[in-house]
Amino acid sequence: MAETLTLRLTIANPVPGLHYWRQDAKNAPHDIRLSTTAPLTFDMPVVLRPDGRLGGTFVRREGPTRRFVYIAIGGAMEGLPVVSRRAKIDVHDIPSDLIRPGAVIETTLPGRGPDGTPACATVRPLTPWSRVG
């Protein structure tokens, strides 16, 4: 039986009035939420594989080692065309001492880029990953 753990991603200072959601490896949306100025938190269940890598419904990969998850963002922003972006969050570099079956591992992500629009592309955490459960 596969061992699971949870990645808890909190988006600080999201752009209000947009939809944010977890995007699975088949690009399907999960847990769509309309943002306000309050932080948004998403829990992503992931599988701990026997080789120590993370996998499962939400984890994508590039090459032999890079693993990441997506938070998608969409909707209309005042004065701009419709926004359609994704924040790519690397998970292959989570410290191995935090990864345990049943654990909840969290970090906080920036909600906005330097121009005030939603943070997208590869998004670096504002806080180090830490285990809360």
XYZ file of N, CA and C in Angstrom:
399
model
N 0.839 -1.190 0.000
C 0.000 0.000 0.000
C 0.881 1.250 0.000
N 0.505 2.235 -0.786
C 1.285 3.465 -0.911
C 1.158 4.313 0.355
N 2.269 4.900 0.746
C 2.298 5.824 1.874
C 1.964 7.216 1.359
N 1.174 7.978 2.101
C 0.804 9.322 1.665
C 1.208 10.355 2.710
N 1.325 11.594 2.249
C 1.519 12.740 3.106
C 0.843 13.920 2.437
N 0.811 15.054 3.118
C 0.105 16.221 2.613
C 1.052 17.397 2.487
N 0.994 18.079 1.346
C 1.698 19.336 1.159
C 0.679 20.450 1.373
N 0.947 21.323 2.312
C 0.043 22.445 2.597
C 0.685 23.713 2.037
N 0.031 24.277 1.026
C 0.533 25.458 0.328
C -0.349 26.648 0.660
N 0.225 27.662 1.285
C -0.526 28.873 1.602
C -0.036 29.989 0.699
N -0.965 30.611 0.010
C -0.647 31.720 -0.888
C -0.913 33.010 -0.127
N 0.153 33.724 0.171
C 0.045 34.998 0.881
C -0.344 36.092 -0.114
N -1.224 36.968 0.296
C -1.561 38.145 -0.499
C -1.988 37.826 -1.934
N -2.966 36.921 -2.115
C -3.422 36.635 -3.481
C -4.116 37.850 -4.097
N -4.165 37.869 -5.404
C -4.896 38.924 -6.100
C -6.388 38.650 -5.898
N -7.139 39.586 -5.297
C -8.561 39.329 -5.043
C -9.383 39.273 -6.328
N -10.432 38.456 -6.268
C -11.374 38.365 -7.377
C -11.001 37.373 -8.456
N -9.941 36.595 -8.234
C -9.546 35.584 -9.200
C -9.816 34.204 -8.631
N -9.891 33.223 -9.512
C -10.072 31.837 -9.077
C -8.712 31.156 -9.002
N -8.503 30.435 -7.906
C -7.287 29.658 -7.682
C -7.719 28.209 -7.477
N -6.919 27.266 -7.978
C -7.253 25.863 -7.772
C -6.000 24.990 -7.888
N -6.119 23.802 -7.306
C -5.093 22.774 -7.477
C -5.306 22.161 -8.853
N -4.221 21.930 -9.569
C -4.338 21.335 -10.897
C -3.637 19.981 -10.884
N -4.364 18.949 -11.289
C -3.755 17.619 -11.268
C -2.906 17.407 -12.523
N -2.268 16.252 -12.595
C -1.349 15.960 -13.692
C -2.041 15.847 -15.046
N -3.369 15.766 -15.051
C -4.127 15.735 -16.308
C -4.766 17.087 -16.600
N -4.338 18.129 -15.857
C -4.809 19.511 -15.998
C -6.230 19.734 -15.500
N -6.787 18.792 -14.772
C -8.142 18.967 -14.234
C -8.091 19.855 -12.992
N -9.091 20.735 -12.837
C -9.131 21.599 -11.649
C -9.721 20.871 -10.438
N -9.199 21.208 -9.269
C -9.694 20.666 -7.995
C -9.745 21.791 -6.975
N -10.826 21.851 -6.219
C -10.925 22.784 -5.093
C -10.819 24.236 -5.550
N -11.647 24.621 -6.515
C -11.621 25.983 -7.056
C -12.141 26.961 -6.001
N -11.380 28.048 -5.814
C -11.775 29.068 -4.832
C -11.631 30.458 -5.415
N -12.560 31.339 -5.028
C -12.487 32.742 -5.399
C -11.687 33.465 -4.325
N -10.641 34.167 -4.735
C -9.756 34.809 -3.766
C -10.313 36.132 -3.260
N -9.910 36.450 -2.043
C -10.114 37.765 -1.434
C -8.707 38.271 -1.105
N -8.581 39.171 -0.172
C -7.247 39.600 0.245
C -6.658 38.663 1.298
N -7.463 37.720 1.785
C -6.987 36.765 2.793
C -6.124 35.685 2.141
N -5.155 35.138 2.878
C -4.349 34.040 2.335
C -5.239 32.857 1.949
N -4.804 32.116 0.933
C -5.489 30.897 0.490
C -4.600 29.702 0.836
N -5.196 28.664 1.406
C -4.430 27.462 1.731
C -5.017 26.267 1.005
N -4.133 25.519 0.346
C -4.510 24.300 -0.357
C -3.718 23.141 0.216
N -4.393 22.031 0.480
C -3.737 20.796 0.885
C -3.685 19.866 -0.317
N -2.495 19.369 -0.624
C -2.312 18.441 -1.740
C -1.832 17.107 -1.207
N -2.647 16.079 -1.373
C -2.179 14.749 -0.980
C -1.159 14.266 -2.009
N -0.063 13.705 -1.514
C 0.955 13.150 -2.399
C 1.345 11.768 -1.891
N 1.947 11.005 -2.777
C 2.363 9.643 -2.464
C 3.873 9.641 -2.252
N 4.306 8.990 -1.191
C 5.727 8.789 -0.942
C 6.105 7.445 -1.563
N 6.879 7.495 -2.611
C 7.266 6.274 -3.327
C 8.410 5.579 -2.591
N 8.584 4.301 -2.839
C 9.662 3.556 -2.169
C 11.054 4.154 -2.376
N 11.272 4.850 -3.512
C 12.584 5.454 -3.764
C 12.745 6.814 -3.092
N 11.729 7.245 -2.307
C 11.798 8.518 -1.591
C 11.271 9.704 -2.373
N 10.912 9.499 -3.634
C 10.362 10.596 -4.445
C 8.876 10.745 -4.184
N 8.382 11.955 -4.462
C 6.950 12.215 -4.320
C 6.261 11.976 -5.654
N 5.055 11.433 -5.595
C 4.263 11.168 -6.784
C 2.796 11.309 -6.450
N 1.956 10.819 -7.328
C 0.517 10.869 -7.108
C -0.184 11.774 -8.097
N -1.455 11.982 -7.866
C -2.342 12.706 -8.767
C -1.873 14.113 -9.109
N -1.289 14.821 -8.141
C -0.949 16.226 -8.356
C 0.509 16.474 -8.723
N 1.347 15.482 -8.594
C 2.777 15.686 -8.816
C 3.126 15.439 -10.278
N 3.853 16.390 -10.841
C 4.356 16.275 -12.212
C 5.867 16.161 -12.155
N 6.445 15.801 -13.284
C 7.891 15.655 -13.288
C 8.501 16.195 -14.563
N 9.748 16.604 -14.430
C 10.588 17.010 -15.560
C 11.922 16.328 -15.349
N 12.336 15.546 -16.284
C 13.616 14.870 -16.169
C 13.622 13.844 -15.052
N 14.795 13.360 -14.708
C 14.877 12.270 -13.735
C 14.623 12.679 -12.285
N 14.806 13.960 -11.937
C 14.686 14.325 -10.516
C 13.662 15.413 -10.206
N 13.390 16.320 -11.125
C 12.509 17.445 -10.787
C 11.070 16.974 -10.641
N 10.465 17.331 -9.503
C 9.053 17.064 -9.218
C 8.428 18.387 -8.769
N 7.193 18.640 -9.204
C 6.533 19.898 -8.864
C 5.021 19.728 -8.886
N 4.333 20.717 -8.322
C 2.876 20.769 -8.356
C 2.473 22.142 -8.898
N 1.226 22.235 -9.370
C 0.713 23.485 -9.913
C -0.471 23.996 -9.095
N -0.473 25.312 -8.903
C -1.674 26.040 -8.503
C -2.028 26.889 -9.714
N -3.224 26.710 -10.247
C -3.669 27.470 -11.417
C -4.460 28.689 -10.958
N -4.416 29.743 -11.778
C -5.079 31.004 -11.462
C -5.800 31.468 -12.714
N -7.046 31.872 -12.573
C -7.780 32.356 -13.731
C -8.862 33.347 -13.350
N -9.240 34.163 -14.312
C -10.312 35.134 -14.107
C -9.940 36.470 -14.706
N -10.790 37.449 -14.492
C -10.574 38.787 -15.038
C -10.054 39.719 -13.954
N -9.022 40.479 -14.294
C -8.480 41.495 -13.403
C -8.867 42.854 -13.942
N -9.180 43.753 -13.052
C -9.564 45.092 -13.463
C -8.464 45.716 -14.327
N -8.860 46.188 -15.517
C -7.932 46.849 -16.417
C -7.041 45.925 -17.228
N -7.208 44.619 -17.057
C -6.385 43.664 -17.803
C -7.272 42.621 -18.467
N -6.752 41.974 -19.503
C -7.527 40.874 -20.091
C -7.620 39.705 -19.104
N -8.339 38.699 -19.497
C -8.514 37.525 -18.638
C -7.153 36.918 -18.322
N -6.966 36.595 -17.040
C -5.723 36.013 -16.558
C -5.838 34.492 -16.616
N -4.818 33.838 -17.098
C -4.743 32.383 -17.091
C -3.282 32.020 -16.848
N -2.979 31.664 -15.588
C -1.598 31.406 -15.205
C -1.511 30.190 -14.304
N -0.278 29.738 -14.107
C -0.023 28.667 -13.158
C 1.224 28.999 -12.358
N 1.158 28.703 -11.070
C 2.324 28.785 -10.203
C 2.885 27.378 -10.088
N 4.143 27.231 -10.410
C 4.826 25.939 -10.382
C 5.666 25.893 -9.107
N 5.370 24.920 -8.255
C 6.044 24.822 -6.961
C 6.868 23.542 -6.930
N 8.183 23.695 -6.852
C 9.067 22.536 -6.790
C 8.882 21.800 -5.462
N 8.823 20.467 -5.556
C 8.710 19.650 -4.342
C 9.853 18.646 -4.217
N 10.691 18.545 -5.240
C 11.818 17.604 -5.190
C 12.898 18.060 -4.216
N 12.882 19.347 -3.863
C 13.910 19.870 -2.976
C 13.441 20.044 -1.524
N 12.292 19.473 -1.180
C 11.858 19.469 0.221
C 12.872 18.630 1.004
N 13.379 19.150 2.126
C 14.356 18.374 2.890
C 13.824 16.985 3.250
N 14.651 15.981 3.018
C 14.218 14.598 3.215
C 13.836 14.290 4.664
N 14.404 15.021 5.632
C 14.058 14.747 7.029
C 12.638 15.178 7.381
N 11.990 15.960 6.506
C 10.595 16.366 6.733
C 9.602 15.355 6.176
N 10.046 14.564 5.227
C 9.143 13.665 4.498
C 8.959 12.364 5.267
N 7.746 12.192 5.781
C 7.371 10.990 6.526
C 5.928 10.651 6.188
N 5.589 9.366 6.125
C 4.192 8.998 5.885
C 3.283 9.666 6.911
N 2.185 10.220 6.429
C 1.207 10.859 7.293
C 1.531 12.287 7.664
N 2.707 12.780 7.319
C 3.110 14.135 7.690
C 2.322 15.178 6.909
N 2.243 16.364 7.486
C 1.763 17.551 6.794
C 2.964 18.489 6.727
N 3.343 18.837 5.503
C 4.505 19.695 5.282
C 4.003 20.976 4.635
N 4.382 22.108 5.219
C 3.808 23.367 4.731
C 4.868 24.382 4.334
N 4.427 25.305 3.487
C 5.208 26.472 3.128
C 4.247 27.578 2.725
N 4.777 28.806 2.677
C 3.991 29.957 2.236
C 4.595 30.465 0.935
N 3.721 30.774 -0.009
C 4.125 31.220 -1.342
C 3.696 32.657 -1.572
N 4.433 33.394 -2.397
C 3.993 34.752 -2.726
C 2.734 34.704 -3.583
N 1.837 35.627 -3.347
C 0.609 35.680 -4.130
C 0.706 36.560 -5.356
N 1.696 37.454 -5.345
C 1.812 38.409 -6.452
C 3.252 38.523 -6.923
N 3.374 38.804 -8.200
C 4.679 39.091 -8.766
C 5.019 40.554 -8.569
N 6.183 40.985 -9.020
C 6.602 42.382 -8.857
C 5.651 43.396 -9.502
N 4.927 42.967 -10.542
C 4.008 43.879 -11.230
C 2.603 43.884 -10.620
N 2.402 43.133 -9.541
C 1.098 43.114 -8.868
C 0.134 42.076 -9.411
N 0.486 41.400 -10.486
C -0.362 40.331 -11.019
C -0.011 39.031 -10.299
N -0.817 37.983 -10.459
C -0.547 36.744 -9.729
C 0.851 36.182 -10.003
N 1.497 35.732 -8.936
C 2.792 35.071 -9.082
C 2.602 33.831 -9.941
N 3.493 33.637 -10.904
C 3.358 32.492 -11.797
C 4.729 32.006 -12.224
N 4.732 31.025 -13.097
C 5.945 30.308 -13.506
C 6.487 29.607 -12.267
N 7.802 29.449 -12.155
C 8.354 28.799 -10.971
C 8.315 29.789 -9.825
N 7.577 29.431 -8.790
C 7.384 30.305 -7.635
C 8.190 29.750 -6.471
N 9.047 30.577 -5.917
C 9.878 30.166 -4.786
C 9.157 30.473 -3.480
N 9.164 29.529 -2.546
C 8.500 29.757 -1.249
C 9.079 30.955 -0.499
N 8.211 31.618 0.259
C 8.625 32.714 1.128
C 9.193 32.185 2.440
N 8.760 30.983 2.816
C 9.211 30.373 4.073
C 9.773 28.989 3.767
N 10.709 28.519 4.591
C 11.207 27.164 4.387
C 10.084 26.149 4.621
N 10.177 25.018 3.959
C 9.242 23.936 4.224
C 9.407 23.495 5.683
N 8.285 23.202 6.339
C 8.348 22.715 7.717
C 7.253 21.682 7.925
N 7.501 20.781 8.855
C 6.515 19.723 9.148
C 5.646 20.192 10.298
N 4.317 20.097 10.083
C 3.361 20.497 11.114
C 2.583 19.309 11.655
N 2.706 18.172 11.059
C 1.971 17.010 11.522
C 2.656 15.736 11.169
